[in-house]
């Protein structure tokens, strides 16, 4: 066992006493807590609070699980409460408060049940974390006590949950040793979201999820982002699923210095695909993915990314949009800013009016624009001021208006890469079949521009590629062409096809419908388990984890402050459809 993994756990269950025999209870210390031994006479050797204090001086960490009346005294030792979290060596989870009784070993039963659950599923802790976090464990024990009808309130060693501390007592069975993922978790959330939207969180082993296409747009935007004397506005728009976020994600993952530091392989892959379409790594490139974020959070993240000094005299004051714009206008060089998913922000119009438009209009002392701003958003009357400004400057990129043959060729290339990774298509003898199938699907999805403008063909093709895993492999090119012409033309159509091919499809649809309602970084497992039975009663606690795993293709995951895994759908178009149609066909309206 490695030295950092060495620890001890002491579990105490007995009667508790707060005074020595023959002493007046009024004379007892406020921190004293003795375990009553089998002889019935507590003494100096049975003082649990002294055990804890002594354990703190030992080199290896020790956890005390204290199931005694008034056990909270052991968790609230004044001397130890003054020590920084990362310097403590003794930790306590106590059955009850410092002045309340504990009953019938209920705490010990709850602890045993939680430890069994940790061994089984890690309390749904993210695979990026080696240990289940302290507050996740203590909350689970308290929930077990409450479910058993106990009024005991768990007391534990207090920690600062804003600074997650890794304690070795509860190893996470879900943990996957992945230094790259651990580095990515240190990237600011509004920036890290670009990695997820590119499908690059596991770029090496995510079969068929590799970015391709949009070469013309990349070769236009990458040099513009690199131009230290350029400023102004560019806007990328188009239908849901046309590839806006993937395009912006490719630019950010190649150029944002924090992402390049954490995952350099993403940039290398993108550069190999399109050498002229990757911006240079730039310490001043800021990126904001606005999904479910408001003005204050966006402004705070930009101030941090641009390295702006803290505001206020002797204390930190939050940045405001006007102050941020003034500060940016005084930077030595014009910084680039990539701002995606404006339409998915908490208040998109507020963000546009109070931050984005003023940023575009801001002028530096040398007369140049203050920023180079690249915005990704859906079309809509709400965003007309932004869209019209970009159109007047000839910097509005509508991905739906790209030449049809360009979209078709990009789509065929994407599908060919996808099919080449599928077991039934990867053999050399299947090359003609997969080439014909990819080309026919691309031609079918781009045949009617009206369909392209409503449902992005890349999103439909991506889901159809998953459905092809379950459909029989065409025997020849004629069959492949027939299969390609049968591809559904809409997001609802291709989603329902994929789910219909899976034995768990109805239950999986209910789980996806539940996740569709998630905001921010997503829903934890317990929230999905609470909501999904509304859409299919057969979904329960016993199978929700299996269904979440089965639906990983449709998911993006995040990490809650307590370490638990959060789930959301990988595309807003899916969420829009499933929140509007959460029940299976034939289900209740």
Coordinates of C-alpha atoms in Angstrom, one line a residue:
X1 CA 0.0 0.0 0.0
X2 CA 1.4 3.4 -0.9
X3 CA 2.1 5.7 2.0
X4 CA -0.6 8.2 0.9
X5 CA -3.2 5.3 1.1
X6 CA -2.4 4.3 4.7
X7 CA -5.1 5.2 7.2
X8 CA -7.0 3.7 10.1
X9 CA -10.7 3.7 10.8
X10 CA -12.0 3.3 14.4
X11 CA -15.7 2.5 14.8
X12 CA -17.0 3.0 18.4
X13 CA -20.5 1.9 19.4
X14 CA -21.5 1.9 23.1
X15 CA -23.1 4.1 25.7
X16 CA -21.6 7.5 26.0
X17 CA -20.8 9.4 29.2
X18 CA -19.8 13.0 29.7
X19 CA -18.5 12.8 33.3
X20 CA -16.4 10.4 35.3
X21 CA -18.2 8.2 37.9
X22 CA -18.9 10.1 41.2
X23 CA -18.3 13.5 39.6
X24 CA -21.1 16.2 39.5
X25 CA -22.4 16.5 36.0
X26 CA -22.2 20.3 36.4
X27 CA -18.4 20.0 36.7
X28 CA -18.0 18.0 33.5
X29 CA -16.0 19.6 30.6
X30 CA -17.9 20.8 27.6
X31 CA -15.8 18.6 25.3
X32 CA -15.4 15.4 27.4
X33 CA -17.0 12.3 25.9
X34 CA -16.2 8.8 27.3
X35 CA -17.1 5.4 25.8
X36 CA -18.7 3.3 28.5
X37 CA -16.7 0.0 28.5
X38 CA -18.1 -3.5 29.2
X39 CA -17.2 -3.1 32.9
X40 CA -19.5 0.0 33.1
X41 CA -16.8 2.3 34.5
X42 CA -15.4 4.9 32.1
X43 CA -11.9 6.2 32.9
X44 CA -9.2 8.3 31.4
X45 CA -8.5 5.6 28.8
X46 CA -12.0 5.7 27.5
X47 CA -12.1 9.5 26.7
X48 CA -12.9 9.6 22.9
X49 CA -12.0 13.2 22.6
X50 CA -8.5 12.5 23.9
X51 CA -8.3 9.6 21.4
X52 CA -9.1 12.1 18.6
X53 CA -6.6 14.7 19.8
X54 CA -3.8 12.0 20.1
X55 CA -4.6 10.6 16.7
X56 CA -4.1 14.1 15.1
X57 CA -0.5 13.9 16.2
X58 CA 0.1 10.6 14.4
X59 CA 1.6 10.5 10.8
X60 CA -1.3 8.6 9.2
X61 CA -4.9 9.9 9.0
X62 CA -7.5 8.3 11.2
X63 CA -11.3 8.3 10.9
X64 CA -13.5 7.9 13.9
X65 CA -17.0 6.7 13.5
X66 CA -18.6 7.5 16.9
X67 CA -22.0 5.9 17.7
X68 CA -22.4 7.2 21.3
X69 CA -24.9 9.6 23.0
X70 CA -23.6 13.2 22.7
X71 CA -21.1 11.9 20.1
X72 CA -20.9 15.4 18.4
X73 CA -18.5 16.5 21.1
X74 CA -15.8 14.4 19.4
X75 CA -16.4 16.3 16.2
X76 CA -16.3 19.7 17.7
X77 CA -13.0 19.8 19.6
X78 CA -12.0 23.4 19.9
X79 CA -8.2 22.7 19.6
X80 CA -8.7 20.8 16.3
X81 CA -11.2 23.2 14.8
X82 CA -8.4 25.8 14.6
X83 CA -6.3 23.6 12.3
X84 CA -6.4 23.9 8.5
X85 CA -8.2 21.1 6.7
X86 CA -5.1 19.9 4.9
X87 CA -3.2 19.7 8.2
X88 CA -5.7 17.6 10.1
X89 CA -4.9 13.9 10.7
X90 CA -8.0 13.0 12.7
X91 CA -11.5 13.1 11.3
X92 CA -14.8 12.3 13.0
X93 CA -18.3 11.4 11.9
X94 CA -20.5 11.4 14.9
X95 CA -24.0 9.8 15.4
X96 CA -25.6 12.9 17.0
X97 CA -25.1 16.4 18.3
X98 CA -23.0 17.3 21.4
X99 CA -26.1 17.3 23.7
X100 CA -28.4 14.7 22.2
X101 CA -28.9 10.9 22.7
X102 CA -28.2 8.3 20.0
X103 CA -30.6 5.3 19.8
X104 CA -30.4 1.6 18.9
X105 CA -27.2 1.7 16.8
X106 CA -29.1 3.5 14.0
X107 CA -26.0 5.4 13.1
X108 CA -23.9 2.3 12.8
X109 CA -26.6 0.7 10.6
X110 CA -26.6 3.8 8.4
X111 CA -22.9 3.8 8.1
X112 CA -22.8 0.1 7.1
X113 CA -25.4 0.7 4.4
X114 CA -23.5 3.7 3.0
X115 CA -20.2 1.9 3.0
X116 CA -21.9 -0.9 1.0
X117 CA -23.3 1.6 -1.4
X118 CA -19.8 3.2 -1.8
X119 CA -18.4 -0.2 -2.7
X120 CA -21.2 -0.8 -5.2
X121 CA -21.4 2.6 -7.0
X122 CA -19.2 5.1 -5.2
X123 CA -22.3 7.2 -4.3
X124 CA -22.2 8.1 -8.1
X125 CA -19.0 10.0 -7.6
X126 CA -17.4 11.1 -10.9
X127 CA -14.8 8.7 -12.3
X128 CA -12.4 11.7 -12.4
X129 CA -12.2 11.6 -8.6
X130 CA -10.1 9.0 -6.8
X131 CA -12.1 9.3 -3.5
X132 CA -15.7 9.9 -2.5
X133 CA -15.8 13.3 -1.0
X134 CA -16.4 13.9 2.7
X135 CA -19.6 15.9 2.4
X136 CA -21.0 13.3 0.0
X137 CA -20.5 10.6 2.6
X138 CA -21.8 12.5 5.6
X139 CA -24.9 13.6 3.7
X140 CA -25.6 10.0 2.6
X141 CA -25.4 8.8 6.2
X142 CA -27.8 11.6 7.3
X143 CA -30.3 10.6 4.6
X144 CA -30.2 7.0 5.7
X145 CA -31.0 8.1 9.3
X146 CA -33.8 10.3 8.1
X147 CA -35.2 7.5 5.9
X148 CA -35.2 5.2 9.0
X149 CA -37.3 7.8 10.9
X150 CA -34.5 8.8 13.2
X151 CA -34.2 12.4 14.4
X152 CA -30.5 12.1 15.1
X153 CA -28.5 14.8 13.3
X154 CA -25.0 13.7 12.2
X155 CA -22.1 15.9 13.3
X156 CA -18.8 15.7 11.6
X157 CA -15.5 17.4 11.3
X158 CA -16.1 20.7 9.6
X159 CA -14.4 21.2 6.3
X160 CA -14.4 24.0 3.7
X161 CA -16.4 22.5 0.8
X162 CA -15.4 25.3 -1.5
X163 CA -11.9 23.8 -1.4
X164 CA -12.4 20.0 -2.1
X165 CA -10.1 17.9 0.0
X166 CA -9.2 14.4 -1.0
X167 CA -9.4 12.1 2.0
X168 CA -8.4 8.4 1.6
X169 CA -11.0 6.8 3.7
X170 CA -13.6 6.2 0.9
X171 CA -11.9 5.0 -2.3
X172 CA -14.1 5.6 -5.4
X173 CA -14.7 2.3 -7.3
X174 CA -15.6 4.4 -10.4
X175 CA -12.2 6.1 -10.5
X176 CA -10.3 5.9 -13.8
X177 CA -6.7 7.0 -13.7
X178 CA -6.7 9.7 -16.4
X179 CA -4.2 12.6 -15.8
X180 CA -5.6 14.3 -18.9
X181 CA -9.2 14.4 -17.4
X182 CA -7.8 15.6 -14.1
X183 CA -6.0 18.4 -15.8
X184 CA -9.2 19.4 -17.8
X185 CA -11.1 19.6 -14.5
X186 CA -8.9 22.4 -13.5
X187 CA -10.0 24.5 -16.5
X188 CA -12.7 27.1 -15.7
X189 CA -16.1 25.7 -16.4
X190 CA -17.2 28.2 -19.1
X191 CA -14.1 27.2 -21.0
X192 CA -14.1 23.5 -20.3
X193 CA -17.6 23.3 -21.9
X194 CA -16.0 23.8 -25.4
X195 CA -14.1 20.5 -24.9
X196 CA -17.4 18.7 -24.3
X197 CA -19.2 20.3 -27.2
X198 CA -16.4 19.3 -29.5
X199 CA -16.8 15.7 -28.3
X200 CA -13.2 15.8 -27.3
X201 CA -13.3 14.9 -23.6
X202 CA -12.0 11.5 -24.6
X203 CA -10.6 12.4 -28.0
X204 CA -8.6 9.3 -28.4
X205 CA -11.1 6.6 -27.5
X206 CA -14.5 8.2 -28.3
X207 CA -15.3 6.1 -31.4
X208 CA -16.4 8.1 -34.4
X209 CA -16.8 11.3 -32.4
X210 CA -14.0 13.1 -34.1
X211 CA -14.5 16.6 -35.5
X212 CA -14.2 17.0 -39.2
X213 CA -15.4 19.5 -41.9
X214 CA -16.1 23.2 -42.0
X215 CA -12.7 23.7 -43.5
X216 CA -13.6 27.0 -45.3
X217 CA -14.9 28.6 -42.1
X218 CA -11.9 27.4 -40.0
X219 CA -9.4 28.8 -42.4
X220 CA -11.2 32.1 -42.3
X221 CA -11.7 32.4 -38.6
X222 CA -8.3 31.1 -37.3
X223 CA -6.2 33.8 -38.9
X224 CA -8.7 36.5 -37.8
X225 CA -8.4 35.3 -34.1
X226 CA -4.6 35.4 -34.4
X227 CA -4.5 39.0 -35.9
X228 CA -3.3 41.1 -32.9
X229 CA -4.4 44.3 -34.7
X230 CA -7.8 43.2 -35.8
X231 CA -11.0 43.8 -33.8
X232 CA -14.7 43.8 -34.3
X233 CA -17.4 41.2 -34.5
X234 CA -18.1 37.9 -36.3
X235 CA -21.2 35.8 -35.7
X236 CA -21.7 32.1 -36.5
X237 CA -25.4 31.0 -36.8
X238 CA -27.5 28.2 -38.2
X239 CA -30.0 25.5 -37.3
X240 CA -29.7 23.3 -34.2
X241 CA -27.2 20.6 -35.1
X242 CA -25.5 22.4 -38.0
X243 CA -22.2 22.4 -36.1
X244 CA -21.9 25.9 -34.6
X245 CA -20.6 24.7 -31.3
X246 CA -18.3 22.1 -32.9
X247 CA -16.8 24.8 -35.1
X248 CA -16.2 27.2 -32.2
X249 CA -15.1 24.3 -30.0
X250 CA -12.4 23.4 -32.5
X251 CA -11.1 27.0 -32.5
X252 CA -11.1 27.3 -28.7
X253 CA -9.6 23.8 -28.1
X254 CA -6.7 24.7 -30.5
X255 CA -6.1 28.2 -29.2
X256 CA -7.1 28.5 -25.6
X257 CA -3.8 28.2 -23.6
X258 CA -5.4 26.4 -20.6
X259 CA -7.0 23.7 -22.8
X260 CA -3.8 23.3 -24.8
X261 CA -1.9 22.8 -21.5
X262 CA -4.4 20.3 -20.2
X263 CA -5.0 18.3 -23.4
X264 CA -2.4 19.1 -26.1
X265 CA -3.5 16.1 -28.2
X266 CA -6.7 17.9 -29.2
X267 CA -4.8 20.6 -30.8
X268 CA -2.5 18.1 -32.5
X269 CA -5.4 16.2 -33.9
X270 CA -7.1 19.4 -35.2
X271 CA -3.9 20.7 -36.7
X272 CA -3.4 17.4 -38.6
X273 CA -6.9 17.6 -40.0
X274 CA -6.7 21.3 -41.1
X275 CA -3.3 23.0 -40.5
X276 CA -4.5 26.4 -41.7
X277 CA -7.7 26.1 -39.5
X278 CA -6.2 26.2 -36.0
X279 CA -5.4 29.5 -34.2
X280 CA -2.1 29.8 -32.3
X281 CA -2.2 29.2 -28.6
X282 CA -2.9 32.6 -27.1
X283 CA -2.8 33.5 -23.4
X284 CA -5.2 36.3 -24.1
X285 CA -7.8 34.2 -25.9
X286 CA -10.9 34.1 -23.6
X287 CA -13.8 31.7 -24.1
X288 CA -17.3 31.6 -22.7
X289 CA -19.9 28.9 -23.1
X290 CA -23.0 30.7 -22.0
X291 CA -25.3 27.8 -21.4
X292 CA -27.3 28.5 -18.2
X293 CA -25.0 31.3 -17.2
X294 CA -25.9 34.9 -16.3
X295 CA -24.1 38.2 -16.7
X296 CA -22.3 38.1 -13.3
X297 CA -20.8 34.7 -13.9
X298 CA -19.7 35.6 -17.4
X299 CA -18.1 38.8 -16.3
X300 CA -16.2 37.1 -13.4
X301 CA -14.9 34.4 -15.7
X302 CA -13.7 36.9 -18.3
X303 CA -11.9 39.0 -15.7
X304 CA -10.1 35.8 -14.5
X305 CA -9.2 34.6 -18.0
X306 CA -7.8 38.0 -19.0
X307 CA -5.8 38.2 -15.8
X308 CA -7.4 41.5 -14.7
X309 CA -6.4 42.5 -11.1
X310 CA -8.9 42.3 -8.3
X311 CA -11.1 45.3 -7.7
X312 CA -11.6 47.2 -4.4
X313 CA -9.3 48.5 -1.7
X314 CA -8.5 45.8 0.9
X315 CA -11.3 43.5 -0.3
X316 CA -12.5 41.8 -3.5
X317 CA -15.4 43.5 -5.2
X318 CA -17.3 41.7 -8.1
X319 CA -16.6 43.0 -11.6
X320 CA -19.3 44.8 -13.4
X321 CA -19.8 44.8 -17.2
X322 CA -18.9 48.5 -17.6
X323 CA -15.8 48.2 -15.4
X324 CA -14.7 45.0 -17.3
X325 CA -15.1 46.8 -20.7
X326 CA -13.0 49.8 -19.4
X327 CA -10.3 47.4 -18.2
X328 CA -10.2 45.4 -21.5
X329 CA -9.9 48.6 -23.5
X330 CA -6.7 49.4 -21.7
X331 CA -5.0 46.1 -22.4
X332 CA -1.7 46.2 -24.4
X333 CA -3.2 44.1 -27.2
X334 CA -6.6 43.5 -28.6
X335 CA -7.8 40.2 -27.0
X336 CA -9.9 37.7 -28.8
X337 CA -13.1 36.4 -27.2
X338 CA -15.1 33.3 -28.4
X339 CA -18.7 33.4 -27.0
X340 CA -20.8 30.4 -27.7
X341 CA -24.5 29.4 -27.0
X342 CA -25.7 32.9 -26.4
X343 CA -29.3 31.7 -27.0
X344 CA -28.9 29.2 -24.1
X345 CA -27.8 31.7 -21.5
X346 CA -30.0 32.5 -18.5
X347 CA -31.0 35.9 -20.0
X348 CA -29.6 36.1 -23.6
X349 CA -30.9 39.5 -24.4
X350 CA -29.5 41.0 -21.2
X351 CA -26.1 39.5 -22.0
X352 CA -26.2 40.9 -25.5
X353 CA -27.3 44.4 -24.5
X354 CA -25.2 44.9 -21.4
X355 CA -22.0 43.1 -22.4
X356 CA -21.6 41.9 -26.0
X357 CA -22.8 45.0 -27.9
X358 CA -21.0 47.4 -25.6
X359 CA -17.8 45.3 -26.0
X360 CA -18.1 45.5 -29.8
X361 CA -18.7 49.3 -29.6
X362 CA -15.8 49.9 -27.2
X363 CA -12.8 51.7 -28.6
X364 CA -9.2 51.6 -27.3
X365 CA -7.2 54.9 -26.7
X366 CA -5.4 54.2 -30.0
X367 CA -8.7 54.2 -31.8
X368 CA -8.8 50.4 -32.5
X369 CA -11.7 48.2 -31.4
X370 CA -11.4 46.8 -27.9
X371 CA -11.9 43.1 -28.7
X372 CA -12.2 40.6 -31.5
X373 CA -15.5 39.0 -30.6
X374 CA -16.7 35.7 -32.2
X375 CA -20.3 34.8 -31.2
X376 CA -22.2 31.5 -31.8
X377 CA -26.0 31.7 -31.5
X378 CA -29.2 30.5 -33.2
X379 CA -31.1 32.8 -35.4
X380 CA -33.9 34.8 -33.7
X381 CA -35.5 38.2 -33.6
X382 CA -34.0 38.7 -30.1
X383 CA -30.5 38.8 -31.6
X384 CA -31.2 41.0 -34.5
X385 CA -29.0 43.9 -33.3
X386 CA -26.0 41.4 -33.2
X387 CA -26.9 39.6 -36.4
X388 CA -27.5 42.8 -38.4
X389 CA -24.3 44.4 -37.2
X390 CA -22.3 41.3 -38.4
X391 CA -24.2 41.3 -41.7
X392 CA -23.4 44.9 -42.4
X393 CA -19.7 44.1 -41.8
X394 CA -19.9 41.0 -43.9
X395 CA -18.9 38.9 -40.9
X396 CA -22.1 36.8 -40.5
X397 CA -21.4 33.1 -41.1
X398 CA -24.7 31.3 -41.6
X399 CA -23.7 27.6 -41.7
X400 CA -27.0 26.7 -43.3
X401 CA -26.2 28.9 -46.3
X402 CA -22.9 27.2 -47.0
X403 CA -22.8 25.7 -50.6
X404 CA -24.7 22.5 -50.7
X405 CA -21.9 20.5 -52.2
X406 CA -19.5 21.7 -49.4
X407 CA -21.9 20.6 -46.7
X408 CA -22.4 17.3 -48.5
X409 CA -18.7 16.6 -48.8
X410 CA -18.0 17.5 -45.2
X411 CA -20.8 15.3 -44.1
X412 CA -19.7 12.4 -46.2
X413 CA -16.2 12.7 -44.8
X414 CA -17.5 12.7 -41.3
X415 CA -19.7 9.6 -41.9
X416 CA -16.9 7.8 -43.6
X417 CA -14.7 8.3 -40.5
X418 CA -17.6 7.1 -38.3
X419 CA -18.3 4.0 -40.3
X420 CA -14.7 3.0 -40.5
X421 CA -14.7 2.6 -36.7
X422 CA -17.8 0.3 -36.6
X423 CA -17.1 -3.4 -36.3
X424 CA -19.3 -4.4 -39.2
X425 CA -17.8 -1.9 -41.6
X426 CA -14.1 -1.6 -40.8
X427 CA -12.8 -4.6 -42.8
X428 CA -11.1 -3.8 -46.2
X429 CA -13.8 -5.7 -48.0
X430 CA -16.4 -3.3 -46.7
X431 CA -14.8 -0.1 -48.1
X432 CA -17.1 0.2 -51.1
X433 CA -20.1 -0.4 -48.9
X434 CA -19.2 2.2 -46.3
X435 CA -18.2 4.8 -49.0
X436 CA -21.5 4.3 -50.8
X437 CA -23.5 4.5 -47.6
X438 CA -21.7 7.6 -46.3
X439 CA -22.1 9.4 -49.6
X440 CA -25.8 8.4 -50.0
X441 CA -26.7 9.5 -46.4
X442 CA -24.9 12.8 -47.0
X443 CA -26.8 13.4 -50.2
X444 CA -30.1 12.5 -48.7
X445 CA -29.6 14.8 -45.7
X446 CA -28.6 17.8 -47.9
X447 CA -31.1 17.2 -50.7
X448 CA -33.8 19.7 -49.3
X449 CA -32.4 23.0 -47.9
X450 CA -35.6 23.5 -46.0
X451 CA -34.8 20.4 -43.9
X452 CA -31.2 21.5 -43.5
X453 CA -32.3 24.9 -42.0
X454 CA -34.5 23.2 -39.4
X455 CA -32.5 20.2 -38.3
X456 CA -28.7 20.3 -38.7
X457 CA -27.6 17.4 -40.9
X458 CA -24.5 16.7 -38.8
X459 CA -26.6 16.1 -35.7
X460 CA -29.0 13.8 -37.5
X461 CA -26.1 12.0 -39.1
X462 CA -24.3 11.5 -35.8
X463 CA -27.4 9.8 -34.2
X464 CA -28.0 7.8 -37.4
X465 CA -24.4 6.5 -37.1
X466 CA -25.4 5.1 -33.7
X467 CA -28.5 3.5 -35.1
X468 CA -26.4 1.8 -37.8
X469 CA -24.6 -0.1 -35.0
X470 CA -27.9 -2.1 -34.5
X471 CA -29.0 -2.3 -38.2
X472 CA -27.7 -5.1 -40.4
X473 CA -24.7 -4.2 -42.5
X474 CA -25.7 -3.9 -46.2
X475 CA -24.4 -6.8 -48.2
X476 CA -23.4 -4.7 -51.3
X477 CA -23.3 -1.1 -52.6
X478 CA -26.9 -1.4 -53.9
X479 CA -28.2 -2.3 -50.5
X480 CA -26.0 0.4 -49.0
X481 CA -27.5 3.1 -51.3
X482 CA -31.0 1.9 -50.4
X483 CA -30.1 2.1 -46.7
X484 CA -28.6 5.6 -47.1
X485 CA -31.8 6.9 -48.8
X486 CA -33.9 5.7 -45.8
X487 CA -32.2 7.9 -43.2
X488 CA -34.7 10.0 -41.2
X489 CA -34.5 13.7 -42.1
X490 CA -35.4 15.1 -38.7
X491 CA -34.0 14.9 -35.2
X492 CA -37.2 13.4 -33.8
X493 CA -37.2 10.8 -36.5
X494 CA -33.7 9.6 -36.1
X495 CA -33.9 9.6 -32.3
X496 CA -37.0 7.5 -32.2
X497 CA -35.4 5.1 -34.7
X498 CA -32.3 4.6 -32.6
X499 CA -34.4 4.0 -29.4
X500 CA -36.7 1.6 -31.2
X501 CA -33.7 -0.6 -32.1
X502 CA -32.8 -1.1 -28.4
X503 CA -34.5 -3.5 -26.0
X504 CA -34.3 -0.9 -23.2
X505 CA -35.4 1.9 -25.6
X506 CA -38.6 3.0 -23.8
X507 CA -37.0 3.2 -20.4
X508 CA -33.9 4.8 -21.9
X509 CA -36.1 7.4 -23.5
X510 CA -37.6 8.2 -20.1
X511 CA -34.2 8.7 -18.6
X512 CA -33.2 11.0 -21.5
X513 CA -36.4 12.9 -21.1
X514 CA -35.6 13.4 -17.4
X515 CA -32.1 14.6 -18.2
X516 CA -33.5 17.0 -20.8
X517 CA -34.8 19.2 -18.0
X518 CA -31.4 19.6 -16.4
X519 CA -29.9 23.1 -16.1
X520 CA -26.3 24.3 -15.7
X521 CA -23.9 21.4 -15.5
X522 CA -26.7 18.8 -15.3
X523 CA -28.7 16.5 -13.0
X524 CA -27.2 14.1 -10.4
X525 CA -28.2 10.5 -10.5
X526 CA -30.7 10.9 -7.7
X527 CA -32.6 13.7 -9.6
X528 CA -32.8 11.5 -12.7
X529 CA -34.1 8.6 -10.6
X530 CA -36.8 10.9 -9.1
X531 CA -38.0 12.4 -12.5
X532 CA -37.7 9.5 -15.0
X533 CA -40.5 7.3 -13.5
X534 CA -42.9 10.0 -14.5
X535 CA -42.2 9.2 -18.1
X536 CA -42.0 5.4 -17.6
X537 CA -42.9 3.7 -14.3
X538 CA -40.5 0.8 -15.0
X539 CA -37.6 3.1 -14.4
X540 CA -36.5 2.9 -10.8
X541 CA -33.5 3.3 -8.5
X542 CA -32.4 -0.3 -9.3
X543 CA -31.8 0.3 -13.0
X544 CA -31.3 4.1 -13.5
X545 CA -27.6 3.8 -13.3
X546 CA -27.6 1.1 -16.0
X547 CA -29.8 3.3 -18.2
X548 CA -27.6 6.3 -17.7
X549 CA -24.6 4.2 -18.8
X550 CA -26.6 2.9 -21.8
X551 CA -27.4 6.4 -22.8
X552 CA -23.8 7.8 -22.5
X553 CA -23.8 8.5 -26.2
X554 CA -26.4 11.2 -25.7
X555 CA -24.9 12.6 -22.5
X556 CA -22.3 15.1 -21.3
X557 CA -21.1 14.7 -17.8
X558 CA -19.9 17.2 -15.2
X559 CA -18.9 17.2 -11.6
X560 CA -21.0 18.6 -8.7
X561 CA -19.3 20.4 -5.9
X562 CA -19.7 17.3 -3.7
X563 CA -18.0 15.1 -6.4
X564 CA -21.1 13.5 -7.8
X565 CA -21.5 13.0 -11.5
X566 CA -23.9 15.4 -13.3
X567 CA -25.7 14.5 -16.6
X568 CA -27.0 16.7 -19.4
X569 CA -27.8 16.0 -23.0
X570 CA -25.0 16.7 -25.5
X571 CA -27.2 19.0 -27.7
X572 CA -29.8 21.6 -26.9
X573 CA -31.9 20.4 -29.9
X574 CA -32.3 17.1 -28.2
X575 CA -33.3 18.7 -24.9
X576 CA -35.8 21.0 -26.7
X577 CA -37.5 18.0 -28.4
X578 CA -37.6 15.7 -25.3
X579 CA -39.0 18.4 -23.0
X580 CA -41.7 19.1 -25.6
X581 CA -42.3 15.3 -26.1
X582 CA -41.2 13.5 -23.0
X583 CA -43.4 10.5 -23.3
X584 CA -43.0 7.6 -25.7
X585 CA -45.4 7.5 -28.6
X586 CA -48.6 6.1 -27.4
X587 CA -47.9 7.3 -23.8
X588 CA -49.9 9.9 -21.9
X589 CA -50.1 13.4 -23.3

